[in-house]
Short mmCIF file of C-alpha atoms in Angstrom, two decimals:
data_model
loop_
_atom_site.label_atom_id
_atom_site.label_comp_id
_atom_site.label_asym_id
_atom_site.label_seq_id
_atom_site.Cartn_x
_atom_site.Cartn_y
_atom_site.Cartn_z
CA MET A 1 183.33 170.36 19.17
CA GLN A 2 182.22 171.68 16.05
CA ARG A 3 183.24 169.25 13.10
CA GLU A 4 184.76 170.36 9.61
CA LEU A 5 182.09 168.41 7.11
CA THR A 6 183.38 170.63 3.86
CA ALA A 7 187.11 169.10 3.61
CA PRO A 8 187.78 167.64 0.28
CA THR A 9 186.44 163.79 0.20
CA PRO A 10 189.13 161.20 0.74
CA ALA A 11 190.90 160.50 -2.26
CA ASP A 12 193.90 158.52 -3.30
CA PRO A 13 195.72 160.44 -5.37
CA GLU A 14 198.38 157.56 -6.84
CA ASP A 15 195.18 155.00 -8.16
CA GLY A 16 194.90 156.10 -11.31
CA GLY A 17 192.21 153.15 -11.85
CA LEU A 18 192.49 150.09 -14.36
CA PRO A 19 195.78 149.67 -16.58
CA VAL A 20 195.24 152.10 -19.58
CA LEU A 21 195.08 149.92 -23.01
CA PRO A 22 197.54 149.88 -25.24
CA GLU A 23 195.31 151.28 -28.13
CA LEU A 24 194.40 153.99 -26.02
CA THR A 25 197.73 154.75 -25.10
CA ALA A 26 198.67 155.13 -29.20
CA ARG A 27 196.12 157.40 -29.93
CA PHE A 28 197.05 159.55 -27.40
CA ALA A 29 200.75 159.79 -28.39
CA GLY A 30 199.62 159.70 -32.17
CA ALA A 31 198.35 163.22 -31.18
CA ALA A 32 200.93 164.53 -28.89
CA GLY A 33 202.63 166.72 -31.57
CA ARG A 34 198.94 168.45 -32.39
CA THR A 35 199.73 172.03 -31.88
CA ALA A 36 196.59 173.33 -32.46
CA PRO A 37 194.07 173.52 -29.70
CA GLU A 38 190.75 171.09 -29.37
CA PRO A 39 187.83 173.69 -30.08
CA VAL A 40 185.50 174.30 -26.95
CA GLY A 41 182.74 171.68 -27.03
CA GLY A 42 184.83 168.93 -28.67
CA GLY A 43 186.07 168.56 -32.33
CA PRO A 44 183.75 167.09 -34.94
CA ALA A 45 185.43 163.65 -34.34
CA LEU A 46 185.01 163.26 -30.79
CA ARG A 47 181.53 164.57 -31.17
CA THR A 48 180.58 161.94 -34.02
CA ALA A 49 182.07 159.37 -31.97
CA ALA A 50 180.02 160.06 -29.03
CA CYS A 51 176.80 159.86 -31.46
CA GLY A 52 177.99 156.59 -32.55
CA TYR A 53 177.99 155.67 -28.77
CA TRP A 54 174.98 157.16 -28.13
CA GLU A 55 173.06 155.61 -31.15
CA ARG A 56 174.45 152.21 -30.27
CA ARG A 57 172.20 152.72 -27.11
CA GLY A 58 169.24 153.59 -29.00
CA LEU A 59 169.69 157.37 -28.50
CA TRP A 60 169.72 159.37 -32.10
CA THR A 61 172.22 162.06 -31.45
CA ASP A 62 173.06 164.79 -34.01
CA PRO A 63 176.69 165.91 -33.18
CA GLU A 64 175.44 169.78 -33.19
CA HIS A 65 173.72 168.50 -29.88
CA VAL A 66 176.96 167.21 -28.21
CA ALA A 67 179.40 169.14 -25.85
CA ALA A 68 182.54 167.90 -24.85
CA ALA A 69 185.10 169.12 -21.60
CA PRO A 70 187.58 168.11 -19.42
CA GLY A 71 185.62 166.15 -17.42
CA GLY A 72 182.26 165.94 -15.63
CA GLN A 73 182.68 168.85 -13.32
CA PRO A 74 183.57 171.46 -15.16
CA LEU A 75 180.89 170.05 -17.60
CA LEU A 76 177.92 169.81 -15.02
CA LEU A 77 179.16 173.19 -13.61
CA SER A 78 178.42 174.71 -17.22
CA LEU A 79 175.19 173.42 -17.34
CA LEU A 80 173.81 174.47 -13.97
CA ALA A 81 175.06 177.78 -14.35
CA ALA A 82 173.43 177.77 -17.66
CA ALA A 83 170.22 176.25 -16.73
CA GLY A 84 169.40 178.19 -13.52
CA GLY A 85 166.94 177.93 -10.46
CA ASP A 86 167.12 175.61 -7.86
CA VAL A 87 168.52 172.07 -8.08
CA LEU A 88 167.13 168.86 -6.87
CA LEU A 89 169.58 165.76 -5.59
CA THR A 90 169.13 162.48 -4.29
CA ARG A 91 170.35 161.83 -0.86
CA PRO A 92 172.64 160.27 -1.19
CA CYS A 93 174.02 161.25 -4.35
CA ALA A 94 177.68 161.60 -6.01
CA SER A 95 179.84 163.94 -3.36
CA TRP A 96 180.95 166.56 -5.91
CA TYR A 97 177.04 167.59 -7.29
CA ALA A 98 176.36 169.31 -4.20
CA PRO A 99 179.54 171.47 -4.40
CA LEU A 100 179.35 172.27 -8.03
CA ALA A 101 175.67 173.30 -7.36
CA ARG A 102 176.93 175.71 -4.84
CA LEU A 103 179.55 177.16 -7.04
CA ALA A 104 177.13 177.89 -9.83
CA GLY A 105 175.51 179.77 -7.20
CA ARG A 106 172.02 177.71 -7.40
CA PRO A 107 170.57 176.23 -4.39
CA ALA A 108 170.35 172.69 -3.71
CA TYR A 109 167.73 170.45 -1.73
CA HIS A 110 168.17 166.69 -1.52
CA ALA A 111 165.10 164.25 -1.95
CA PRO A 112 165.37 160.33 -0.18
CA VAL A 113 166.04 157.61 -2.62
CA PRO A 114 163.60 154.66 -2.33
CA ALA A 115 164.29 151.23 -0.52
CA GLU A 116 164.88 149.76 -3.84
CA CYS A 117 167.85 151.65 -5.34
CA GLY A 118 169.79 154.72 -5.19
CA GLY A 119 170.25 157.56 -8.08
CA VAL A 120 166.73 158.68 -8.24
CA PRO A 121 164.38 159.91 -5.77
CA ASP A 122 161.31 158.41 -4.72
CA PRO A 123 158.37 160.28 -6.48
CA PHE A 124 156.54 160.96 -4.02
CA ALA A 125 159.29 163.13 -1.88
CA LEU A 126 160.24 164.11 -5.17
CA LEU A 127 156.40 165.93 -5.54
CA GLU A 128 156.77 167.37 -1.40
CA THR A 129 160.07 168.71 -2.12
CA VAL A 130 159.07 170.52 -4.84
CA ARG A 131 156.34 171.36 -3.32
CA ARG A 132 158.36 172.43 0.24
CA VAL A 133 160.47 174.35 -2.05
CA ARG A 134 158.39 176.85 -3.58
CA ALA A 135 156.13 177.32 -0.66
CA GLU A 136 159.93 178.72 0.69
CA GLY A 137 160.24 181.09 -2.28
CA GLY A 138 162.33 179.09 -4.31
CA GLU A 139 162.24 177.87 -8.16
CA PRO A 140 163.32 174.12 -8.45
CA ARG A 141 164.38 173.86 -12.31
CA VAL A 142 166.92 170.78 -12.30
CA LEU A 143 166.50 167.27 -11.14
CA LEU A 144 169.88 165.85 -11.07
CA LEU A 145 169.70 162.10 -11.08
CA SER A 146 172.07 158.85 -11.76
CA VAL A 147 170.23 155.72 -13.22
CA ALA A 148 173.30 153.83 -12.39
CA ASP A 149 174.53 155.18 -9.09
CA ASP A 150 177.52 156.52 -7.48
CA PRO A 151 177.55 156.25 -4.55
CA THR A 152 175.13 153.13 -3.83
CA GLY A 153 176.04 151.01 -7.03
CA THR A 154 172.53 150.05 -8.24
CA THR A 155 170.53 150.90 -10.82
CA ALA A 156 167.51 152.43 -11.49
CA PRO A 157 164.13 150.13 -12.27
CA PRO A 158 162.64 151.49 -15.93
CA GLU A 159 159.24 151.61 -13.99
CA LEU A 160 160.17 153.89 -11.35
CA LEU A 161 162.30 155.78 -13.27
CA HIS A 162 159.54 156.54 -15.75
CA GLU A 163 157.12 157.43 -12.63
CA VAL A 164 160.38 159.66 -11.49
CA CYS A 165 160.56 161.58 -14.81
CA GLU A 166 156.71 162.19 -15.48
CA ALA A 167 156.83 163.85 -12.00
CA ALA A 168 159.88 166.16 -12.94
CA VAL A 169 158.20 167.06 -16.60
CA ALA A 170 155.33 167.68 -15.09
CA GLU A 171 156.71 170.17 -12.64
CA GLY A 172 158.39 171.80 -15.53
CA MET A 173 162.08 170.72 -14.69
CA LEU A 174 164.57 169.75 -16.82
CA ILE A 175 166.51 166.46 -16.05
CA VAL A 176 170.15 165.93 -16.15
CA SER A 177 170.82 162.37 -16.08
CA ASP A 178 174.44 161.62 -14.91
CA GLU A 179 174.91 158.12 -17.12
CA THR A 180 178.83 157.78 -16.16
CA TRP A 181 178.64 154.31 -14.97
CA ARG A 182 175.92 152.86 -17.29
CA ASP A 183 178.56 150.68 -19.08
CA THR A 184 179.64 149.22 -15.98
CA VAL A 185 176.63 147.14 -15.13
CA HIS A 186 177.63 143.75 -13.72
CA HIS A 187 175.27 141.49 -15.02
CA PRO A 188 174.33 143.35 -18.44
CA HIS A 189 172.11 140.25 -19.78
CA GLY A 190 169.80 140.13 -16.00
CA THR A 191 169.73 144.65 -15.56
CA VAL A 192 167.42 146.26 -17.49
CA LEU A 193 169.01 149.89 -17.77
CA LEU A 194 167.41 152.87 -19.60
CA SER A 195 167.76 156.76 -20.14
CA PRO A 196 165.55 159.17 -18.94
CA ALA A 197 166.28 160.50 -22.65
CA GLU A 198 164.45 157.56 -23.96
CA MET A 199 161.20 158.50 -22.06
CA CYS A 200 161.09 162.49 -22.06
CA PRO A 201 163.60 163.22 -24.85
CA GLU A 202 162.68 166.67 -24.89
CA ASP A 203 163.45 167.25 -21.13
CA VAL A 204 166.63 165.14 -20.86
CA VAL A 205 170.56 166.23 -20.80
CA VAL A 206 172.73 163.17 -20.68
CA LEU A 207 175.90 163.61 -18.82
CA THR A 208 178.49 161.09 -19.21
CA ASP A 209 182.09 161.17 -18.02
CA LEU A 210 184.00 158.92 -19.58
CA ALA A 211 186.73 158.00 -16.53
CA GLY A 212 183.75 155.57 -15.27
CA ALA A 213 184.31 153.07 -18.23
CA PHE A 214 186.63 154.06 -20.88
CA THR A 215 189.44 156.49 -20.06
CA PRO A 216 191.91 156.94 -16.85
CA PRO A 217 191.32 159.26 -14.26
CA GLY A 218 194.22 161.37 -15.34
CA TRP A 219 192.71 161.99 -18.66
CA PRO A 220 189.53 163.79 -17.91
CA ALA A 221 186.86 163.47 -20.96
CA ALA A 222 182.88 164.01 -20.67
CA LEU A 223 180.00 164.45 -22.91
CA ALA A 224 176.90 165.81 -22.64
CA ARG A 225 173.83 165.33 -25.03
CA PHE A 226 171.31 167.88 -25.30
CA PRO A 227 168.04 167.91 -26.38
CA ALA A 228 167.18 168.19 -30.29
CA THR A 229 164.86 171.38 -29.25
CA GLU A 230 165.09 175.13 -29.21
CA ARG A 231 165.44 174.83 -25.66
CA GLY A 232 167.99 172.52 -25.65
CA VAL A 233 170.21 174.17 -28.70
CA GLU A 234 170.08 177.32 -26.31
CA LEU A 235 170.95 175.67 -23.57
CA ARG A 236 174.36 173.78 -25.38
CA ALA A 237 175.34 177.52 -26.08
CA ARG A 238 175.03 178.59 -22.96
CA VAL A 239 177.30 175.74 -21.68
CA LEU A 240 179.49 176.56 -24.49
CA SER A 241 180.17 179.60 -23.30
CA THR A 242 180.83 179.14 -19.97
CA LEU A 243 183.49 176.35 -21.15
CA ASP A 244 185.01 179.01 -23.44
CA ALA A 245 185.09 181.50 -20.40
CA LEU A 246 186.59 178.70 -18.44
CA ARG A 247 188.93 177.64 -20.83
CA ALA A 248 187.74 174.09 -20.61
CA ALA A 249 188.70 172.27 -23.54
CA LEU A 250 190.11 168.74 -23.80
CA LEU A 251 193.51 168.36 -24.80
CA PRO A 252 194.04 166.98 -27.98
CA PRO A 253 195.75 163.73 -27.49
CA VAL A 254 192.99 162.98 -24.45
CA ALA A 255 190.14 164.17 -27.51
CA ALA A 256 191.91 161.66 -30.05
CA ALA A 257 191.83 158.70 -27.31
CA ALA A 258 188.50 159.29 -25.99
CA ALA A 259 186.98 159.42 -29.82
CA HIS A 260 188.77 156.08 -30.31
CA ALA A 261 187.21 154.96 -27.13
CA LEU A 262 184.11 155.75 -28.27
CA ASP A 263 183.96 153.72 -31.48
CA GLU A 264 184.59 150.85 -28.74
CA PRO A 265 186.75 148.50 -30.97
CA GLU A 266 186.93 145.21 -29.78
CA PRO A 267 189.77 145.75 -27.16
CA VAL A 268 187.81 148.60 -25.78
CA ARG A 269 184.48 146.12 -25.32
CA GLU A 270 186.48 143.52 -23.88
CA ARG A 271 188.03 145.26 -21.39
CA THR A 272 184.63 146.98 -20.39
CA ALA A 273 183.14 143.70 -20.25
CA ALA A 274 186.32 142.20 -18.12
CA ALA A 275 186.22 144.99 -15.97
CA ALA A 276 182.49 145.12 -15.00
CA ARG A 277 182.30 141.33 -14.50
CA VAL A 278 185.34 141.83 -12.10
CA HIS A 279 183.96 144.54 -10.37
CA GLY A 280 180.67 142.57 -9.94
CA ALA A 281 182.76 139.51 -8.06
CA VAL A 282 184.42 141.56 -6.05
CA ALA A 283 181.27 144.14 -4.85
CA ALA A 284 179.39 140.99 -4.38
CA ALA A 285 181.89 139.34 -2.14
CA VAL A 286 181.90 142.51 -0.27
CA TYR A 287 178.45 142.81 -0.15
CA ARG A 288 178.17 139.22 1.59
CA ALA A 289 180.83 140.06 4.31
CA LEU A 290 179.05 143.57 5.07
CA THR A 291 175.55 141.70 5.47
CA ALA A 292 177.22 138.87 7.60
CA VAL A 293 178.55 141.73 10.20
CA GLY A 294 175.01 142.79 10.30
CA ALA A 295 175.48 146.32 8.23
CA LEU A 296 172.59 147.40 5.77
CA CYS A 297 173.52 147.35 2.16
CA ARG A 298 171.60 147.59 -1.03
CA PRO A 299 172.65 144.45 -3.25
CA PRO A 300 175.45 145.96 -6.00
CA GLN A 301 174.50 146.31 -9.48
CA ALA A 302 177.47 148.74 -11.06
CA GLY A 303 179.98 150.78 -10.79
CA ARG A 304 182.70 150.16 -8.33
CA GLN A 305 181.10 151.10 -5.09
CA LEU A 306 178.83 149.78 -2.38
CA TYR A 307 177.11 152.12 0.50
CA ALA A 308 176.71 150.73 3.53
CA ASP A 309 174.44 151.78 6.62
CA LEU A 310 175.99 150.57 9.79
CA ASP A 311 173.23 151.82 12.18
CA GLU A 312 172.23 148.54 13.40
CA LEU A 313 175.45 148.05 14.95
CA ARG A 314 175.59 151.86 16.57
CA GLY A 315 175.87 150.45 20.21
CA ASP A 316 179.10 148.29 19.19
CA LEU A 317 180.50 151.34 17.49
CA ALA A 318 179.73 154.03 20.17
CA ALA A 319 181.47 151.37 22.52
CA ARG A 320 184.47 152.10 20.50
CA GLY A 321 183.83 156.16 20.44
CA ILE A 322 182.20 155.80 16.89
CA THR A 323 178.82 157.87 16.70
CA ASP A 324 178.78 159.66 13.45
CA SER A 325 180.19 159.09 10.15
CA VAL A 326 182.64 161.87 10.23
CA GLU A 327 184.07 159.19 13.13
CA LEU A 328 183.06 156.11 10.68
CA GLU A 329 185.11 157.42 8.13
CA ARG A 330 188.32 158.56 9.95
CA GLU A 331 188.27 155.10 11.70
CA LEU A 332 187.80 152.97 8.36
CA THR A 333 189.98 154.87 6.61
CA ARG A 334 192.73 154.71 9.30
CA GLY A 335 192.32 150.92 9.76
CA LEU A 336 192.09 149.79 5.72
CA ARG A 337 194.67 152.37 5.14
CA ARG A 338 192.61 153.89 2.16
CA PRO A 339 189.90 156.20 1.79
CA VAL A 340 186.75 155.34 2.63
CA PRO A 341 184.47 158.78 3.00
CA GLY A 342 181.52 159.11 5.12
CA GLY A 343 177.81 159.68 4.37
CA HIS A 344 177.66 163.15 5.27
CA ARG A 345 179.82 163.81 1.83
CA PHE A 346 177.28 162.43 -0.14
CA GLY A 347 174.40 164.19 1.62
CA ASP A 348 173.50 162.37 4.57
CA ALA A 349 172.98 163.75 7.74
CA PRO A 350 176.37 164.21 9.61
CA HIS A 351 174.59 161.52 12.71
CA THR A 352 174.07 158.48 10.22
CA LEU A 353 176.25 155.86 10.16
CA ARG A 354 177.11 155.19 6.52
CA VAL A 355 179.93 154.84 4.22
CA ARG A 356 180.91 154.52 0.54
CA LEU A 357 183.53 151.40 -0.15
CA SER A 358 185.46 150.99 -3.41
CA THR A 359 186.07 147.69 -5.23
CA LEU A 360 189.04 149.04 -6.83
CA PRO A 361 191.65 149.10 -4.24
CA LEU A 362 190.80 144.99 -3.71
CA LEU A 363 192.07 144.37 -7.13
CA GLY A 364 195.54 144.98 -6.15
CA ALA A 365 198.14 147.73 -5.94
CA GLY A 366 199.70 148.04 -9.29
CA ASP A 367 199.28 147.11 -13.15
CA GLN A 368 200.25 143.79 -12.83
CA ALA A 369 197.95 143.03 -10.12
CA ARG A 370 195.30 144.15 -11.76
CA LEU A 371 195.52 142.90 -15.01
CA ALA A 372 195.54 139.64 -13.40
CA ALA A 373 192.16 139.84 -11.58
CA LEU A 374 191.09 141.08 -15.01
CA ALA A 375 191.91 138.20 -16.79
CA ALA A 376 191.45 135.80 -14.13
CA ALA A 377 188.09 133.38 -14.70
CA ASP A 378 187.46 133.77 -11.44
CA PRO A 379 189.29 136.74 -9.86
CA LEU A 380 187.84 135.96 -6.42
CA ARG A 381 190.59 132.93 -6.33
CA VAL A 382 193.30 135.79 -7.10
CA PRO A 383 195.90 134.98 -4.26
CA HIS A 384 196.55 138.93 -3.75
CA VAL A 385 192.28 139.41 -3.98
CA ALA A 386 190.92 136.70 -1.84
CA GLU A 387 193.91 137.87 0.73
CA ALA A 388 192.47 141.60 0.20
CA LEU A 389 188.77 140.23 0.86
CA THR A 390 189.55 138.29 3.68
CA ALA A 391 191.18 141.60 5.24
CA PHE A 392 188.34 143.70 4.76
CA ASP A 393 185.89 140.85 6.27
CA THR A 394 188.36 140.66 9.03
CA ALA A 395 188.56 144.39 9.36
CA PHE A 396 184.79 145.17 9.85
CA ARG A 397 183.91 141.95 12.07
CA GLU A 398 187.05 143.71 14.79
CA LEU A 399 184.89 146.67 14.12
CA THR A 400 181.92 145.75 14.81
CA GLN A 401 182.69 143.55 17.87
CA ALA A 402 181.33 145.67 21.09
CA GLY A 403 183.98 146.59 23.51
CA PRO A 404 185.87 149.85 24.41
CA ARG A 405 188.25 151.46 21.62
CA PRO A 406 191.71 150.27 22.24
CA THR A 407 193.90 153.02 23.73
CA GLY A 408 196.10 155.07 21.47
CA THR A 409 193.83 155.20 18.82
CA GLY A 410 193.39 158.98 19.17
CA THR A 411 191.96 161.13 16.15
CA GLY A 412 195.21 161.30 14.05
CA THR A 413 195.84 159.38 11.23
CA GLY A 414 198.25 156.45 11.83
CA THR A 415 197.30 153.26 12.31
CA GLU A 416 198.76 152.55 15.31
CA GLY A 417 196.43 150.64 17.90
CA SER A 418 193.46 150.39 15.39
CA PRO A 419 190.94 148.00 15.73
CA LEU A 420 191.16 147.33 11.92
CA SER A 421 194.87 147.17 11.98
#
């Protein structure tokens, strides 16, 4: 039977992330009465705030080199359409990259990541992929990478990132650096994170979706920083033209809240730091649980995700009728009662046994529960967090025990009879 691999990535429509800061809610409400639309690409206040955000991270930026859009997806779609040529992605990569490349009419090719991190291709694999694509008549023009990566939750070492950027620029490629998760590094004083724009300023567009660290998913806002070159000016103009055709402008209340968040007043800084600390502690606990049962997983360094490879447990999983990532996704989603997307959604082959796991559901189901986790000195000792981690550990231990699949599991979406129930 042929499997359906193009269905949307599982998502929980009721999970809006962490509670919204009151300061952002006030800014949102204060702009709710505005009747004039926000300019396509963002108004002066938002773009100026974006410049301050980037300058505090070592990237001098002029408002005329910034564009904003309602979310990373329309912004990346417009960028890929404007840049032209074929797109090189990592394997694995964020689940929304490849579909947007297809929507923009740009062929996409994957290059494997190195052993130490995700988000960037292995430099030699990058060059080999470029050679192969050109030999087949393709025209690779864009390398899309992520220095703080979804799905692997890792950061790229500066020396490796530099090697990758040099190789891409030497091949005449534009680098699109998705830096959505750069402000979620779990141990900021122990992790050196650089932007490709610091290394190759004339050849890098920086993309940042504020839902990664600053605004709730229901308030979509994303930014792009273009090179201060003739090529960058032309590329930004094309992007704005596409955004205008799509009517992809931010809502005024969202723009007002996003500008305030980008100014990074103390409450925003405190929330960002607390969220990174808590997600880091929970991710480390999940990593320990995964490796204890024999799964392979890179140590998490940023964001709210981990990427687990259960191939070492293939025999035990096969005894339960689980032989690929499609079946693994179905079983874990059923058993854990929340979305657990399989590796086939991130560019990996379906026969692999890989899944992406999120730390956010482990913080609790409501605002009060998640605020309690954020405020705790040790989030792992918060009762509902400890209970969720225990259930997670038990679920994986039961899943990886050899033995036949219990009767009644079938292929439906219920939880009856599941080994994770």
